[in-house]
XYZ file of C-alpha atoms in Angstrom:
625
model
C 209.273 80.378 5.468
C 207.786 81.780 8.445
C 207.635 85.511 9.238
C 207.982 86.612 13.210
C 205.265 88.903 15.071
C 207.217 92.218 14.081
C 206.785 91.884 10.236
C 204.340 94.736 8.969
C 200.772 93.333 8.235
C 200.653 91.295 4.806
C 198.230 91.937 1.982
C 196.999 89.736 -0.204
C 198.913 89.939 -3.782
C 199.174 86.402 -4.462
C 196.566 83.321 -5.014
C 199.477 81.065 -3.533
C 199.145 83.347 -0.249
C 195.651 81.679 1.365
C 194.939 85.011 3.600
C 196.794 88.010 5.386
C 196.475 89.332 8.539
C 196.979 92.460 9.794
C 197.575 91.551 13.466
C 201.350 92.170 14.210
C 200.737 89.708 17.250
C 200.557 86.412 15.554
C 202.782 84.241 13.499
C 201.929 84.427 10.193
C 202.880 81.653 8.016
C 203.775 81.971 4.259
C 203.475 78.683 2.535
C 205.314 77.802 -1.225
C 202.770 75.632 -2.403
C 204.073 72.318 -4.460
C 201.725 70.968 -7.029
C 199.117 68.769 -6.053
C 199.723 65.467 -6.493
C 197.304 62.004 -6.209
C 199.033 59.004 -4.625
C 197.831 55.580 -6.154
C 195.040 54.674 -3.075
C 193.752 57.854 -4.201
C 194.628 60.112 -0.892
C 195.891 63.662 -0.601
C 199.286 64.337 -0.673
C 199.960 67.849 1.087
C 203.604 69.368 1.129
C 205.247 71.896 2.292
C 208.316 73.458 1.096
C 211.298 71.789 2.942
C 211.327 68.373 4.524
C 207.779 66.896 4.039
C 205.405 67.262 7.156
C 203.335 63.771 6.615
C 203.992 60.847 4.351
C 202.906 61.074 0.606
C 199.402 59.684 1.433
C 196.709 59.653 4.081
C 196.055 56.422 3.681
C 199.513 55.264 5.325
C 200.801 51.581 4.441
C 199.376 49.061 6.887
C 197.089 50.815 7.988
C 193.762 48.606 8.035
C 190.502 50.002 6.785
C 188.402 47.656 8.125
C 189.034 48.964 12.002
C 185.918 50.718 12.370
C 182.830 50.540 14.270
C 182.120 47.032 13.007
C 184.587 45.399 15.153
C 183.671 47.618 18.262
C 186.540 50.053 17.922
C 186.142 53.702 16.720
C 186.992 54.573 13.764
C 191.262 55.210 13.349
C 191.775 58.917 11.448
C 195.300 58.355 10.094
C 195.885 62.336 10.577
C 195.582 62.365 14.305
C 198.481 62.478 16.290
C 199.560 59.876 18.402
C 198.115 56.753 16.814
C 201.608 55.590 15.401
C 199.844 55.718 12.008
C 201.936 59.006 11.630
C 204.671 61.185 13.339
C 203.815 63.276 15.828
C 203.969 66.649 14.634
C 206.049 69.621 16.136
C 204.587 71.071 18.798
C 206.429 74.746 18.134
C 204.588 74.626 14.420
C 200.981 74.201 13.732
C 199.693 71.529 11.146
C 199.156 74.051 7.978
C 197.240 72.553 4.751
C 197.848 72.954 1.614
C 195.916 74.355 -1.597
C 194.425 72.122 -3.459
C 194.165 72.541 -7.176
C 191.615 70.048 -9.876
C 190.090 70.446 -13.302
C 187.558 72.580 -12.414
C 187.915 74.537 -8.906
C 190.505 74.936 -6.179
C 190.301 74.774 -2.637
C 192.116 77.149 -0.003
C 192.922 75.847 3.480
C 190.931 77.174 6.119
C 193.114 79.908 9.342
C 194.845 77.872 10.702
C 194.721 79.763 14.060
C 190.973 79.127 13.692
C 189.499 76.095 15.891
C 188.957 72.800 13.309
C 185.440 72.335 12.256
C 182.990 70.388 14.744
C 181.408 67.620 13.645
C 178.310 65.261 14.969
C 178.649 62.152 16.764
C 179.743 59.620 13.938
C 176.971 57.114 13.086
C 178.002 53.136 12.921
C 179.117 52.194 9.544
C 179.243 55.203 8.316
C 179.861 55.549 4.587
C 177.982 58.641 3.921
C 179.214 62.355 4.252
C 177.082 65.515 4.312
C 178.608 68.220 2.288
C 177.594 71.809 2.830
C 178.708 75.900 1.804
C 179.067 74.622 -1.901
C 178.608 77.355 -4.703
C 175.612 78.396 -6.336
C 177.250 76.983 -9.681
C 179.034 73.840 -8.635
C 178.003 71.280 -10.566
C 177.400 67.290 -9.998
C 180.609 66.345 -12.154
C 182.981 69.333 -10.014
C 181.537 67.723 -6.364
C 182.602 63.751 -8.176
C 185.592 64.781 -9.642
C 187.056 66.725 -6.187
C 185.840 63.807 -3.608
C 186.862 61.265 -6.303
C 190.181 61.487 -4.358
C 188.700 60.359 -1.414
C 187.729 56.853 -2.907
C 185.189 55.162 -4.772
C 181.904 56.866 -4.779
C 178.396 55.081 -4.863
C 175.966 57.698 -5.099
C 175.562 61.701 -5.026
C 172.377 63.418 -4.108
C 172.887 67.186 -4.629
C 170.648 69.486 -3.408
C 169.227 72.870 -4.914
C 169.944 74.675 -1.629
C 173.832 74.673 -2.007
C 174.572 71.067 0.035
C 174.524 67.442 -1.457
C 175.501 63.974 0.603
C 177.695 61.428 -1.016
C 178.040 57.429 -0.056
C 181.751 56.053 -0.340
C 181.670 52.556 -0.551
C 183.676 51.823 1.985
C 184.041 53.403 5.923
C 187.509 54.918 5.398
C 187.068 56.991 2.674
C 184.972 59.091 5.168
C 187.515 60.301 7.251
C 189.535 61.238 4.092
C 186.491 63.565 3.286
C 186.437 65.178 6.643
C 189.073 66.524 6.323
C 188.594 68.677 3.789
C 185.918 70.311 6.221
C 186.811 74.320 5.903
C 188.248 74.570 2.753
C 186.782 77.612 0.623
C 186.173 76.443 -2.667
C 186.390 78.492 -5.583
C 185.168 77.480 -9.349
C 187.858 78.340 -11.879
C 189.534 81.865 -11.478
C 186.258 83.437 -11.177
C 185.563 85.744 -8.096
C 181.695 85.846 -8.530
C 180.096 84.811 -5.105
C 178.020 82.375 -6.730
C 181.255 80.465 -8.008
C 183.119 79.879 -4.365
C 181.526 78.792 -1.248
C 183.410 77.235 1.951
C 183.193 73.394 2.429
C 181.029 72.201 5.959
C 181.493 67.983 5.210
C 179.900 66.156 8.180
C 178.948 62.421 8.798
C 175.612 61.883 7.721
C 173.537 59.336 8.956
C 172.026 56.761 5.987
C 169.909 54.098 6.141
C 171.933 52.215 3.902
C 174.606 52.877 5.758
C 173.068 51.351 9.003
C 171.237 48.197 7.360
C 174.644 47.379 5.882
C 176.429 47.885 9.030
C 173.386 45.653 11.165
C 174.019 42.941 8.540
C 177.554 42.795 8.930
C 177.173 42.349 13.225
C 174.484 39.956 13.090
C 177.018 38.023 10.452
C 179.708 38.797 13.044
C 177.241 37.320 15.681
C 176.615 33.749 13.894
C 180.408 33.268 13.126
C 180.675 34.235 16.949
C 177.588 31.747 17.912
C 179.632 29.039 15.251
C 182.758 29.251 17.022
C 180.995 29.179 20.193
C 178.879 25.791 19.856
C 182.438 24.245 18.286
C 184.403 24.716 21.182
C 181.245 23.659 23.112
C 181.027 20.663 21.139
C 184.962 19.603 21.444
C 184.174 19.639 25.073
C 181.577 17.548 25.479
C 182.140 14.231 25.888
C 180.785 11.745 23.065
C 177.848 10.000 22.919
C 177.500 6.448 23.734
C 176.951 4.164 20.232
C 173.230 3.328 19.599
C 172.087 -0.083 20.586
C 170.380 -1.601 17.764
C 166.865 -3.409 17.431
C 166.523 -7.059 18.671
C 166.492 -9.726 15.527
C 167.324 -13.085 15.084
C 170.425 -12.536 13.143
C 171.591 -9.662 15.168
C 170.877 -12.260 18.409
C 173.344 -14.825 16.621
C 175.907 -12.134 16.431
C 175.443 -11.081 19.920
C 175.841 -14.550 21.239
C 179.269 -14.938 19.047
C 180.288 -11.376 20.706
C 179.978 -12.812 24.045
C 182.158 -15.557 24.004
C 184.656 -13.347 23.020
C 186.936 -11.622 25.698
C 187.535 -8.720 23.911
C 183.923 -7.795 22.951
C 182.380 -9.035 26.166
C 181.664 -5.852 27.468
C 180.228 -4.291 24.382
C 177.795 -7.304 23.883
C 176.487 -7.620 27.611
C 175.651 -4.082 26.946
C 173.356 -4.943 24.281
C 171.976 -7.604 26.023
C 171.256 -5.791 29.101
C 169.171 -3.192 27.302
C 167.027 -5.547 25.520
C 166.089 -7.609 28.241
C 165.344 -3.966 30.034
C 163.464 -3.354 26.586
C 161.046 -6.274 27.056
C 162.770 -8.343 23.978
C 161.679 -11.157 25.908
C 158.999 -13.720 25.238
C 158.125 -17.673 24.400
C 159.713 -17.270 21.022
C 163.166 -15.543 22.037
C 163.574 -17.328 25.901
C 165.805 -19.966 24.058
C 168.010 -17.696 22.486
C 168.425 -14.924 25.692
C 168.989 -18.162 27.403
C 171.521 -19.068 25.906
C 173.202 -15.858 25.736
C 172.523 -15.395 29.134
C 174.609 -18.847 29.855
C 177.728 -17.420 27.364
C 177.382 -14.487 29.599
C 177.652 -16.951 32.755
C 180.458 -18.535 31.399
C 182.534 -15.348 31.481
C 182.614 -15.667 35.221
C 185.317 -18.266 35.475
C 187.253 -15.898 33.085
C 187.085 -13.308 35.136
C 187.980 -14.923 38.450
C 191.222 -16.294 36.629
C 192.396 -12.749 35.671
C 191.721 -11.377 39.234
C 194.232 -14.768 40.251
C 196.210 -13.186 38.274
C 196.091 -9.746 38.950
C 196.408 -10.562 42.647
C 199.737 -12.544 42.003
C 201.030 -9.331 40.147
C 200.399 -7.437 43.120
C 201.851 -10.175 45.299
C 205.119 -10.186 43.307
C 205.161 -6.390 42.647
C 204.767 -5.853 46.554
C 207.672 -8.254 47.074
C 209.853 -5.823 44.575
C 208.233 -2.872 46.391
C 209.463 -4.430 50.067
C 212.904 -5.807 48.831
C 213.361 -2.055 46.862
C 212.201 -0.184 50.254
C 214.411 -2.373 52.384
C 217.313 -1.546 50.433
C 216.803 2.544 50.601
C 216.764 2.169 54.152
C 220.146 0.198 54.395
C 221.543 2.868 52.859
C 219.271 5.681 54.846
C 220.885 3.444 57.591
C 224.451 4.395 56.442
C 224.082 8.118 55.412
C 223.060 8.370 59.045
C 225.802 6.420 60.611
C 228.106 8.855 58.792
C 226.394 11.772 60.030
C 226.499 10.302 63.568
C 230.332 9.400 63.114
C 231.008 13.053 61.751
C 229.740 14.478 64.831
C 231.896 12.897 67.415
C 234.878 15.291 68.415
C 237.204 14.078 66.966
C 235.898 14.739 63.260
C 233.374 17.612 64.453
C 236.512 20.013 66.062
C 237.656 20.251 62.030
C 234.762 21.638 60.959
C 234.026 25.383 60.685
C 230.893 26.982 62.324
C 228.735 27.174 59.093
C 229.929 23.524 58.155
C 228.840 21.873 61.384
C 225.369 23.911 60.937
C 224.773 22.440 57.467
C 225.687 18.941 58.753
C 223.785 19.174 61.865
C 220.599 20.067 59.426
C 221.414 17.508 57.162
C 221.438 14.646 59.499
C 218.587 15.715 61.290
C 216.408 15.433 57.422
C 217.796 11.999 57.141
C 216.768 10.780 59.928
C 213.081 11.915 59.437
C 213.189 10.341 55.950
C 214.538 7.159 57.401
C 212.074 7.059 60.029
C 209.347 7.389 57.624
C 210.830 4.442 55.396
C 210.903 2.235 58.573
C 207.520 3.047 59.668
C 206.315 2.291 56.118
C 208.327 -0.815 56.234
C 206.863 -2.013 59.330
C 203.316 -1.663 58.234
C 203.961 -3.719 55.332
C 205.123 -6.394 57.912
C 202.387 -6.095 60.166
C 199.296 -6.338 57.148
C 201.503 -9.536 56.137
C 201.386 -10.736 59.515
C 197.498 -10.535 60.089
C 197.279 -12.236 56.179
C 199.298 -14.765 57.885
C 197.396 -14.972 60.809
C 194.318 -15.305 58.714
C 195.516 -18.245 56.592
C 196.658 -19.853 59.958
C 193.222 -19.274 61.070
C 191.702 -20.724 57.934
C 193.844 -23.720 57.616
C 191.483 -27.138 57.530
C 192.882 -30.557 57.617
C 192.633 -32.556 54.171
C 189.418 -34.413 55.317
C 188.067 -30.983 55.131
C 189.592 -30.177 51.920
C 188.201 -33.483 50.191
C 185.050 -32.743 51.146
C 184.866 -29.171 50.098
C 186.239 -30.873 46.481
C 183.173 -33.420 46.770
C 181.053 -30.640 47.604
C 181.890 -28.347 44.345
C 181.239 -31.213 42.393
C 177.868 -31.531 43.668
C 177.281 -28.131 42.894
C 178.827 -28.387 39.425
C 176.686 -31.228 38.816
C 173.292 -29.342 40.560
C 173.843 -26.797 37.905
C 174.086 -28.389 35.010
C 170.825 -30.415 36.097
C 169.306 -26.763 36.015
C 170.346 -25.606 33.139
C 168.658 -28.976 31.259
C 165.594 -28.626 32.927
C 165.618 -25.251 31.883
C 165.991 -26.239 28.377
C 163.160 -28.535 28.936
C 160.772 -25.867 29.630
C 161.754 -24.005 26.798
C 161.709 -26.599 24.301
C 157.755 -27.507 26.214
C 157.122 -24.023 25.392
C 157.640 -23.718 21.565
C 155.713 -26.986 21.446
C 152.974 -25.359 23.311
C 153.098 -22.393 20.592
C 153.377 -24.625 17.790
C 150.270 -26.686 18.973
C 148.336 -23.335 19.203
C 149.349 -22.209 16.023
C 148.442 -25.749 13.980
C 144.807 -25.432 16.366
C 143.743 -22.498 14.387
C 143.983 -25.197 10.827
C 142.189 -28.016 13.176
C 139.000 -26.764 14.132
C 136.684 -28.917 14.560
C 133.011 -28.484 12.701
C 131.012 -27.363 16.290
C 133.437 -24.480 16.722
C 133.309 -23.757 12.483
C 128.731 -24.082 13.347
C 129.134 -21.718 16.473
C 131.206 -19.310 14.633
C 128.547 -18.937 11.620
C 126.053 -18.517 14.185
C 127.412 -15.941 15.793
C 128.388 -14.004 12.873
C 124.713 -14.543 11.898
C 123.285 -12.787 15.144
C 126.090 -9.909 15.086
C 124.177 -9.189 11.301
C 120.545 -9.220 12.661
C 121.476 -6.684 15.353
C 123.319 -4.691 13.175
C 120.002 -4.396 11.038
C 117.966 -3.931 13.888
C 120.069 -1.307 14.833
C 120.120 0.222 11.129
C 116.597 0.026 11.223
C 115.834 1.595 14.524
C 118.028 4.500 13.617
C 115.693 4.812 10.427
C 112.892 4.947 12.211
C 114.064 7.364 14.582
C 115.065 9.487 11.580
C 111.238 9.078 10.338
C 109.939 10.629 13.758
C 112.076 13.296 13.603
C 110.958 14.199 10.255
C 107.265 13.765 11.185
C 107.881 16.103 14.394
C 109.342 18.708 12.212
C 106.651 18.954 9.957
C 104.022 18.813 12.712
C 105.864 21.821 14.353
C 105.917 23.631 10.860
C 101.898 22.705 9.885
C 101.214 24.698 13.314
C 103.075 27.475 12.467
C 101.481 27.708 9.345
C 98.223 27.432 10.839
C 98.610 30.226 13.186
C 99.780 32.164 10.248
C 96.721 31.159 8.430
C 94.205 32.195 11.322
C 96.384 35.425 11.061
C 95.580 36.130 7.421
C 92.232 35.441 8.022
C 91.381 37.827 10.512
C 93.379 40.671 8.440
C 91.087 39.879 5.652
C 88.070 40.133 7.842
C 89.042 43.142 8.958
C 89.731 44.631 5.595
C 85.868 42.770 4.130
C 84.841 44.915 7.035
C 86.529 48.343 5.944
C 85.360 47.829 2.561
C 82.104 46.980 3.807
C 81.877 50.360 5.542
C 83.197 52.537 2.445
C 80.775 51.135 0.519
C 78.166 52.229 2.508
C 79.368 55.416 3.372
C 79.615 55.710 -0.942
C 75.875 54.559 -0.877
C 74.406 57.277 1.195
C 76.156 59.635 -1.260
C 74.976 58.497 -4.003
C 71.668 58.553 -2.398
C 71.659 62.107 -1.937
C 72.252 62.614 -5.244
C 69.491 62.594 -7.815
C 70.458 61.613 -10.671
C 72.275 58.193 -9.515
C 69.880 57.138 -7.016
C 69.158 53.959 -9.144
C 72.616 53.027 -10.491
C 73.641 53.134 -6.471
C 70.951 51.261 -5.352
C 71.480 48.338 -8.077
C 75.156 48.583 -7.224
C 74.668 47.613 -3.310
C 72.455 45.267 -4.260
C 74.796 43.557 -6.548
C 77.347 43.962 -4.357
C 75.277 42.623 -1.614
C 74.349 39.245 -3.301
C 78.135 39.202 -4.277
C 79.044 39.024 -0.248
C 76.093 36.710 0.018
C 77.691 34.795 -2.407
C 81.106 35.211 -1.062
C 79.405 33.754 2.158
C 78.003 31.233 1.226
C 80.931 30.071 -0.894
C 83.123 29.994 1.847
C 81.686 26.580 3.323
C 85.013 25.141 5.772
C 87.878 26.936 7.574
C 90.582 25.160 5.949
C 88.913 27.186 2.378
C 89.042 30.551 4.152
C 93.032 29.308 5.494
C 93.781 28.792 1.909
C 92.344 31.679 0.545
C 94.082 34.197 2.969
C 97.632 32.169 2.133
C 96.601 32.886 -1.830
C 95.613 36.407 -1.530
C 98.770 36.551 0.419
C 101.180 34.599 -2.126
C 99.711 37.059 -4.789
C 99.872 40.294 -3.344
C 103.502 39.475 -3.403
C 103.913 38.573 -7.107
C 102.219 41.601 -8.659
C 102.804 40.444 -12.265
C 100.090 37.380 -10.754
C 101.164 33.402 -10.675
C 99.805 30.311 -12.471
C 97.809 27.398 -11.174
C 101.020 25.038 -10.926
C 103.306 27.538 -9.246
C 100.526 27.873 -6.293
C 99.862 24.375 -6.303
C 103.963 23.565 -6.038
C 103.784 26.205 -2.997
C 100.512 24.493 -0.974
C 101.705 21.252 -1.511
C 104.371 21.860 1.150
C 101.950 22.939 3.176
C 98.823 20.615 2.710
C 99.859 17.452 0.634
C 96.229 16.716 -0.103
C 95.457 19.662 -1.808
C 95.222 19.528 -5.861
C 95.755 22.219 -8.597
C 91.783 21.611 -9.342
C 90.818 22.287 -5.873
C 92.389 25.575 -6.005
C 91.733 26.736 -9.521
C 88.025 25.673 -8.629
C 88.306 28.005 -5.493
C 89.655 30.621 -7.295
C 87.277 30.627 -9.917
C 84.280 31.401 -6.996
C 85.735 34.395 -5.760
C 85.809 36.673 -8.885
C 86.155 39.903 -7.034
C 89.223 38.953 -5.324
C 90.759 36.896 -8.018
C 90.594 37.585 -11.488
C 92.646 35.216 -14.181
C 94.837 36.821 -17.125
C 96.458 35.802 -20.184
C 100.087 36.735 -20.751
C 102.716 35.568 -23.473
C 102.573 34.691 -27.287
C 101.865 31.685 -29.357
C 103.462 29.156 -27.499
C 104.522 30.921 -23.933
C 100.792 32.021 -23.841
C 100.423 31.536 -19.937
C 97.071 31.881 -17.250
C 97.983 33.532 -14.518
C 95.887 34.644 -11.273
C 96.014 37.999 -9.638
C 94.952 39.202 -6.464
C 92.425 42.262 -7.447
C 90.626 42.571 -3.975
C 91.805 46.239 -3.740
C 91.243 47.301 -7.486
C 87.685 47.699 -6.313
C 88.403 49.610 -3.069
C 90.218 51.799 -4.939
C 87.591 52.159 -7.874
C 84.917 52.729 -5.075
């Protein structure tokens, strides 16, 4: 029922009441509420008491779910007004809701004097709803089990801060959440504030939701792009039939096809593009030439039908003049009775309007009858200058005989022609023939001139073989000319760093010597040492008779200063040996074995890996010194 501004303020006594208000200004309305009640899509079904303000579900019968964004049009709510999805409702009455009752909470209906929740822009494809103001102690199975009556849901994702979004799985179901935007909730009949909250629910954007909805327009695209090339290809005109490859038997075909009338065309096709193709040559000239005469042969054919055709045309333009010629006989008469109408003593009958209509009548068949006639007479005059021209063209029969006598010349001039052509062609298979037999009867100078130029094409391909060896060869002997240089410049460079360091030592030692000197009590073990060491370098002089002995030494001293643990006589030899080829192991162990203070041999291994190796101990005395 509804109470008018002058009732005293309500209170709230009741949990079927939703709120009071105390302003005596405003129409308060006082709602019975009907149990809740779940159609079978799974929509609301919101009463009031009296005549029922919507139909028993949102989700109204025929309404289609699948207009949404998808197909370019925004999404239908089946509770707004004017969509013809539902009546419109009275304008003196607001739309009230209802209370909503479940298992495990109920929902009030927001003021309705209050403005309806805003919402964001709605995303496309849309399937997922933020949900917002729920209590403290709503649980996962109270948010399913109230939106469960929206439709099927896919997935929750509650929050600890008093919000959660759920995913319908399909677009509609959305706008059967919204509205239950502004709804207080409240957990059984408890009135703790942790146990009722009021409902925000919002479109939420997803990128589940969008993916899906991107995969359904580019699908919508290809059907589009399908439909598209079909009525594309249903306009285009077909393709001409492919012309297939020249053979022999496909050539007998083609020559049956052309001396028939009704595959003519088809076959000189074919023909046409092979000869275009280059199909001909001394093999195949017979058989083009002969289709090429069935071709020929089509020509008398052809002139007979266009006899023909012309006497069709003769006979229909007779039909056409005798037809014509009788429309204006009677164009002739309509217009004589026109003509006799008009005289006075008819015309004086007629009324005003009647001689206006006649008057306009004649004067329209007279144009059309002039326009026959003038036809008429050009069809005369064109048979008039034919006539003229066989007139013109007449001969007397001396002529005509010897026109006759001439055609048969001609007749006779090409079949002459057409043998000699043969002849050719037949001279020109025996011309291949007689080539192909030549190649069996060689005679024995050609088989002897053959052989002996097969044998000079083998001696120049050795020569050639052997030149390129030889060139190889000089490379090889350039590169290792290049490389003994560098080696010898590296050599000359080791020698003068040992002659520097012979030097050095040379001066510490005598630097050592003068100390010793000053001291007494080695005066004598100094002096025997220099003079040891002395005859040693005298030695070490003497010993060193060539350059190439002082290049190898510096490249040993060298090689062994880098392997510390020393190396034996056949691992230096394997190294010099790239170096000098004439060089031995004995040369170099014999070398070695001269220059004790700078190379000293050692033993290393057991039993049967015992193994002499050299080391480089030139320093070992600096350092002793």
């Amino acid at each position: 029922m509804l109470l008018c501004n002058k009732a005293p303020p309500l209170k709230r006594h009741n949990p079927t009441l939703p709120y009071t208000d105390s302003s005596p200004a405003r129409v308060i309305c006082v709602i019975k509420v009907r149990p809740f009640a779940v159609n079978c899509s799974g929509g609301f079904a919101l009463r009031v008491s009296g005549a029922p303000m919507f139909p028993d579900s949102i989700c109204v019968p025929g309404f289609d779910p699948s207009l949404s964004m998808m197909t370019g049009i925004t999404q239908i709510n089946p509770m707004m007004a004017g969509m013809g999805l539902l009546p419109p409702p009275p304008t003196q009455l607001p739309i009230v809701k209802e209370i909503i009752h479940c298992k495990s909470c109920t929902l009030f209906p927001p003021n309705p004097n209050l403005p309806p929740p805003s919402t964001r822009e709605r995303p496309p494809g849309c399937k997922t709803v933020f949900v917002g103001g729920l209590p403290e102690n709503a649980t996962e199975e109270i948010i399913q089990e109230l939106f469960e009556q929206c439709g099927d849901i896919t997935a929750i994702r509650k929050s600890k801060k008093n919000f959660c979004h759920i995913r319908f799985s399909e677009e509609f179901m959305v706008d059967k959440a919204i509205y239950l935007s502004g709804y207080r909730m409240r957990l059984g009949s408890s009135t703790d504030k942790k146990d009722s909250g009021r409902l925000h629910v919002d479109f939420a954007q997803a990128r589940d939701d969008f993916y899906e909805w991107e995969c359904k327009q580019r699908m919508l695209a290809r059907e589009e792009r399908h439909r598209r090339k079909l009525a594309v290809d249903q306009l285009r005109p077909p393709s001409p039939p492919a012309i297939m490859h020249y053979s022999e038997h496909e050539a007998a075909m083609l020559a049956e096809k052309l001396k028939d009338d009704n595959k003519f065309c088809e076959a000189i096709t074919v023909l046409l593009t092979w000869i275009e193709r280059g199909e001909v040559n001394r093999r195949s000239a017979n058989q083009f030439y002969s289709m090429i005469q069935s071709a020929n042969s089509q020509v008398r054919r052809l002139m007979n039908e266009k006899a023909a055709d012309e006497e069709t045309m003769e006979q229909a333009k007779e039909t056409f003049k005798t037809a014509l010629f009788g429309i204006l006989t009677q164009f002739e008469q309509i217009v004589a009775v026109f003509n006799a109408s008009t005289r006075q003593k008819a015309w004086d009958h007629f009324s005003k309007a009647q001689r206006k209509n006649i008057d306009i009548w004649r004067k329209h068949c007279e144009d059309l009858r002039n326009a026959q006639s003038e036809q008429l007479m050009g069809i005369r005059r064109e048979e008039e200058m034919e006539m003229s021209d066989d007139d013109s063209s007449d001969i007397p029969n001396k002529k005509a005989r010897l026109d006759e006598s001439a055609a048969q010349a001609y007749a006779l001039k090409e079949e002459n022609d057409s043998l000699r052509w043969q002849l050719d062609a037949y001279r020109n298979e025996v011309d291949l023939l007689k080539q192909e037999k030549g190649h069996y009867g060689r005679t024995e100078e050609s088989v002897t001139k053959d052989q002996q130029l097969q044998f000079l094409q083998q001696t120049m391909q050795t020569m050639q073989q052997q030149l390129a060896a030889m060139q190889e060869e000089l490379n090889k002997k350039k590169s290792e000319l290049e490389q003994a240089k560098e080696e010898q410049t590296h050599a000359h460079a080791l020698v003068s760093v040992l002659k520097e360091q012979l030097k050095s030592a040379k001066e510490v030692t005598d630097v050592t010597n003068q100390e010793y000197l000053s001291k007494e009590n080695g005066m004598v073990s100094v002096a025997v040492y220099n003079h040891d060491k002395e005859k040693d370098a005298e030695k070490q002089r003497q010993s060193l008779k060539s350059e190439k002995e002082a290049m190898l030494i510096g490249i040993i001293s060298t090689f062994l200063n880098v392997h510390p643990f020393g190396a034996n006589t056949e691992y230096l030899w394997s190294y010099l040996q790239q170096l000098d080829s004439t060089i031995s192991a004995n040369d170099i162990e014999k070398l070695l074995t001269k220059l004790p203070r700078m190379f000293k041999q050692e033993f290393t291994g057991v039993g049967a890996t015992l193994e002499k190796r050299w080391k480089f101990c030139a320093f070992e005395g600096i350092k002793t010194t």
